Short mmCIF file of C-alpha atoms in Angstrom, two decimals:
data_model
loop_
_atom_site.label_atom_id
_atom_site.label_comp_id
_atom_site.label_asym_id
_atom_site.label_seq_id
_atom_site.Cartn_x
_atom_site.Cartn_y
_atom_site.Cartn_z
CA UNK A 1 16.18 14.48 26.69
CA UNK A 2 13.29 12.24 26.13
CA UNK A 3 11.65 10.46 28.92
CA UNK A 4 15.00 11.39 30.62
CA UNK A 5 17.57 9.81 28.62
CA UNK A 6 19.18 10.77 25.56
CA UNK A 7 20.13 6.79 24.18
CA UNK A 8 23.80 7.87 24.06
CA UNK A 9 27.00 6.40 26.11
CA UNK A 10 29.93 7.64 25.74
CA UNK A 11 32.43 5.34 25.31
CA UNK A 12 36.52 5.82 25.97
CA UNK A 13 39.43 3.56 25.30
CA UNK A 14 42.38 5.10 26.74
CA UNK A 15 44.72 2.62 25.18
CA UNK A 16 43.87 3.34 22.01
CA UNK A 17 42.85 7.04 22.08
CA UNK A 18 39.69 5.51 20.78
CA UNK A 19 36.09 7.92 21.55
CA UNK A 20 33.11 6.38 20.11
CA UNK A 21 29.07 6.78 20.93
CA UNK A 22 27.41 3.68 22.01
CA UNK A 23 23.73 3.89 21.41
CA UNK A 24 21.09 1.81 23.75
CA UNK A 25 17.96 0.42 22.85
CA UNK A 26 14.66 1.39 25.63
CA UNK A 27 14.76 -2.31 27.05
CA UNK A 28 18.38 -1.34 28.41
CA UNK A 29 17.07 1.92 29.99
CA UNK A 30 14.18 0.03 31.17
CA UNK A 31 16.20 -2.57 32.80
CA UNK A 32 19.00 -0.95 34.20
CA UNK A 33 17.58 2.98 34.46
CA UNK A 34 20.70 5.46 35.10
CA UNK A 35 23.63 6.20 37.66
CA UNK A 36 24.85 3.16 39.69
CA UNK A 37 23.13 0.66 37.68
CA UNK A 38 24.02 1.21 34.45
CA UNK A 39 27.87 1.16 35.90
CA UNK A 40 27.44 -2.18 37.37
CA UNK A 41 26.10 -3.34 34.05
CA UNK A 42 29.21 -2.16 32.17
CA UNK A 43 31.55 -3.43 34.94
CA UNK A 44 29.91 -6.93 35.01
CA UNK A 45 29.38 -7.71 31.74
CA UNK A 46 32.94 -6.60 30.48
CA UNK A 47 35.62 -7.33 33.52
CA UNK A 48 35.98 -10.70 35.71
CA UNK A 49 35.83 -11.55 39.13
CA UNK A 50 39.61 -11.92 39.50
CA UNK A 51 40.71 -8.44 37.82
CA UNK A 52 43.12 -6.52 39.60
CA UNK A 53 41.16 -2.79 40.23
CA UNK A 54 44.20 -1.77 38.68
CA UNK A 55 44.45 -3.10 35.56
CA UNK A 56 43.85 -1.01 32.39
CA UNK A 57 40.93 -3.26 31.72
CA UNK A 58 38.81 -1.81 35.22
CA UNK A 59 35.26 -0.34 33.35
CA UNK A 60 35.30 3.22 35.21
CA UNK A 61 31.52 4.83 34.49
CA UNK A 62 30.51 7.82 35.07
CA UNK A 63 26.66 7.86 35.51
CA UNK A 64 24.38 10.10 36.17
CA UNK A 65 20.56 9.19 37.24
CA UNK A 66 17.70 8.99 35.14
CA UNK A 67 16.07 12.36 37.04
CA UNK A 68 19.72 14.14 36.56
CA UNK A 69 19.41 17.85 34.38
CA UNK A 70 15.99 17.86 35.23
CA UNK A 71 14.36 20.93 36.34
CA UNK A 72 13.69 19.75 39.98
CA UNK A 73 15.47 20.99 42.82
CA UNK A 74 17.94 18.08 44.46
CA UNK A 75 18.41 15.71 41.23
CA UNK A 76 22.14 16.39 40.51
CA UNK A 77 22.97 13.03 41.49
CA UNK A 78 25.83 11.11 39.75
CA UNK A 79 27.53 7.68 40.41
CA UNK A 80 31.42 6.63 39.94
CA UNK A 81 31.50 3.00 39.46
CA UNK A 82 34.48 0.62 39.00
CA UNK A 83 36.43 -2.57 40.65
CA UNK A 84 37.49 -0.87 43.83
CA UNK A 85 41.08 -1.22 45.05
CA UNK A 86 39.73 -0.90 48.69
CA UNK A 87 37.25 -4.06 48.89
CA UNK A 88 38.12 -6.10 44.89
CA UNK A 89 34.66 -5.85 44.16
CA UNK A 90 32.06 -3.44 43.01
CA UNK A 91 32.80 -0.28 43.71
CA UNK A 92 30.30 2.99 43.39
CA UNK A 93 30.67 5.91 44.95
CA UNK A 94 28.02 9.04 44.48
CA UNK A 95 28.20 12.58 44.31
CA UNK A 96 26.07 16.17 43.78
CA UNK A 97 26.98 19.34 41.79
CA UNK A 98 26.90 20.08 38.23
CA UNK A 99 29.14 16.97 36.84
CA UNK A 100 25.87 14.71 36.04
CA UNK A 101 23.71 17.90 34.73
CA UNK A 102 26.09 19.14 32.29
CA UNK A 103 27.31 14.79 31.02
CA UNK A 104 23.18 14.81 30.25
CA UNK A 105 23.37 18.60 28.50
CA UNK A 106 26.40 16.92 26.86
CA UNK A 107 24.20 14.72 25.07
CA UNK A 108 24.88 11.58 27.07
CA UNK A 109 23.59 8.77 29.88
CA UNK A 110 27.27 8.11 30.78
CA UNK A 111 30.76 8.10 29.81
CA UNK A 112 31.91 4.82 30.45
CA UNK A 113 36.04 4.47 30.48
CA UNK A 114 38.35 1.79 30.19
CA UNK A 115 42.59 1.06 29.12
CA UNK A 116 45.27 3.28 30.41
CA UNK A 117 46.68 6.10 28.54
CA UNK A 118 50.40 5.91 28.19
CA UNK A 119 51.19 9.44 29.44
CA UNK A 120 48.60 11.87 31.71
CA UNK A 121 45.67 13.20 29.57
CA UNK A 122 42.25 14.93 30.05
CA UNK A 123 38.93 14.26 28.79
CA UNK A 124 36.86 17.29 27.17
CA UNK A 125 33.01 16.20 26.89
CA UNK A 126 31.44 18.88 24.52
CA UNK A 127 27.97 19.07 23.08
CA UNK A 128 29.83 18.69 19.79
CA UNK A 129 31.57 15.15 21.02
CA UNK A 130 34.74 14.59 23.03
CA UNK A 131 38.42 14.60 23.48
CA UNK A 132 41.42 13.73 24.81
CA UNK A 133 43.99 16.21 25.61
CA UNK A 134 47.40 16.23 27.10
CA UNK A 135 47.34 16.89 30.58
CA UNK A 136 51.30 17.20 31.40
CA UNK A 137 50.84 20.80 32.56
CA UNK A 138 48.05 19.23 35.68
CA UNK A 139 50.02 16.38 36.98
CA UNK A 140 50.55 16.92 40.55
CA UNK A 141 49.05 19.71 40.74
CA UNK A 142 46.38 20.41 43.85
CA UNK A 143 42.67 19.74 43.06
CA UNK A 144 42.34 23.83 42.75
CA UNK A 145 45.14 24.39 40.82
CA UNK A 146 44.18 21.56 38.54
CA UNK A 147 40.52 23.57 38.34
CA UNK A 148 41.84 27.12 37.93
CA UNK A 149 44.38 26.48 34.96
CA UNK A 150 41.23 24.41 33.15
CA UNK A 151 39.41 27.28 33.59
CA UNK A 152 41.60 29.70 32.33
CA UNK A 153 42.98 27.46 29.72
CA UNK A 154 38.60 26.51 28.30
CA UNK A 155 37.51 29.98 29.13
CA UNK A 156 38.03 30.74 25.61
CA UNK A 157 35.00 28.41 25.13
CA UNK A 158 32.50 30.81 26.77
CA UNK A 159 30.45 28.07 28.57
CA UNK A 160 29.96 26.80 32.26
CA UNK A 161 32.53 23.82 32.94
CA UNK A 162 32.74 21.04 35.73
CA UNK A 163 35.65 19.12 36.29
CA UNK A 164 36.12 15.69 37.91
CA UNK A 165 39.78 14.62 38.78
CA UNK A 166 41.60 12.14 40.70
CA UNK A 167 43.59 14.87 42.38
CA UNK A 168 47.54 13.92 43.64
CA UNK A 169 45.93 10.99 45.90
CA UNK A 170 44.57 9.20 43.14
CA UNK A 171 47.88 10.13 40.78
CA UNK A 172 49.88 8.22 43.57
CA UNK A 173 47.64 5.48 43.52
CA UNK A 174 46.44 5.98 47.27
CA UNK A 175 43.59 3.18 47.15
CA UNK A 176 41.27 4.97 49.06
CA UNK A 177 41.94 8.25 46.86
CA UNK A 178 38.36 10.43 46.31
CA UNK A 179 37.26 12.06 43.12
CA UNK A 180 37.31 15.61 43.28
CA UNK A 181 33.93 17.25 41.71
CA UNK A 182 35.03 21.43 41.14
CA UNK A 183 36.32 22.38 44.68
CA UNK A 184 33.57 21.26 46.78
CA UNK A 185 32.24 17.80 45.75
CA UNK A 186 33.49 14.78 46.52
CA UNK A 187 32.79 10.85 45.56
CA UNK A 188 34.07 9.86 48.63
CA UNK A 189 33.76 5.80 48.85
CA UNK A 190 35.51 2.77 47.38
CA UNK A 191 38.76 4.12 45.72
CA UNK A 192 37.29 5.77 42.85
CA UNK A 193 40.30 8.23 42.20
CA UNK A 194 42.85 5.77 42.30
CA UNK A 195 41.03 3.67 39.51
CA UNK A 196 41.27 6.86 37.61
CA UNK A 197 44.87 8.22 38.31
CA UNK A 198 46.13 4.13 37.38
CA UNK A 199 44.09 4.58 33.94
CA UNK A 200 46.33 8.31 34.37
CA UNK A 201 43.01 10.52 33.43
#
């Protein structure tokens, strides 16, 4: 992780099940540097001012900051950013825990999500890339529910995970739903989960 970034975004298109890795030239990193930045970039250069929050074309990016994975106690920082169904415009929200360490051990600077899947799937980040999964068996479900059957179901994987959901809030499209990071975190401002259970990740 050079310098702090890795030159990678992650890219999902969850109308067309299409997963693809955006690379970023320095002037970008210089410009725009990590977490709720770099979402604002993606959300103003690709949506308008009139988009409904949610619409299948809301940018939802998950971004960590530039310091994020660093050896450094107190840099887990990561930002949620989107349209937000509680104010129509920018949205961010921020949170701790291990969700931006392990997207920068992933290999990237942010996954950065837009469409709407046509039934409820997942999203597995791996060092080796990502994928989308069916995620039939977690709709509904509680937020620790939703985290104890990923465990179980990844365990075979023999790695740390971190999981961020929408929970049943978001699902429902409750506008002021959180994002649920684990069992303790929470991005906990501007709607955040319900821009992710309408796009139903």
């Amino acid at each position: 992780m050079s310098n702090g970034y890795t030159g990678v975004i992650l890219r999902v298109n969850l109308t067309t099940g299409e997963i693809s890795r955006q690379e970023m030239p320095d002037a970008f990193y210089r410009m725009y540097l990590g977490g709720g930045a770099i979402g604002a970039y993606f959300l103003l250069t690709e949506t308008s001012g009139d988009l409904d929050p949610m619409a299948p074309e809301n940018v939802l990016t998950i971004a960590p900051s530039v310091t994020t994975g660093s050896a450094i106690s107190g840099v887990s920082r990561c930002s949620a950013v989107a349209l937000s169904p509680v104010t129509n415009a920018v949205g961010e929200g921020q949170v701790g825990g291990k969700i931006g360490p392990m997207i920068k051990r992933a290999g990237y600077d942010a996954v950065v999500i837009t469409g709407r899947a046509d039934r409820p799937m997942y999203l597995l980040v791996e060092e080796e890339g990502a994928t989308l999964r069916d995620a039939a068996h977690l709709s509904g479900r509680k937020v620790s529910e939703v985290n104890e059957a990923l465990e179980e179901e990844l365990a075979e994987k023999g790695r740390a995970i971190s999981i961020i959901q929408c929970g049943p809030a978001g699902e429902k499209g409750v506008v002021f739903g959180c994002l649920m990071v684990d069992r303790n975190d929470a991005v906990g401002r501007t709607g955040m989960g319900a821009v992710m259970g309408g796009k139903n990740l």
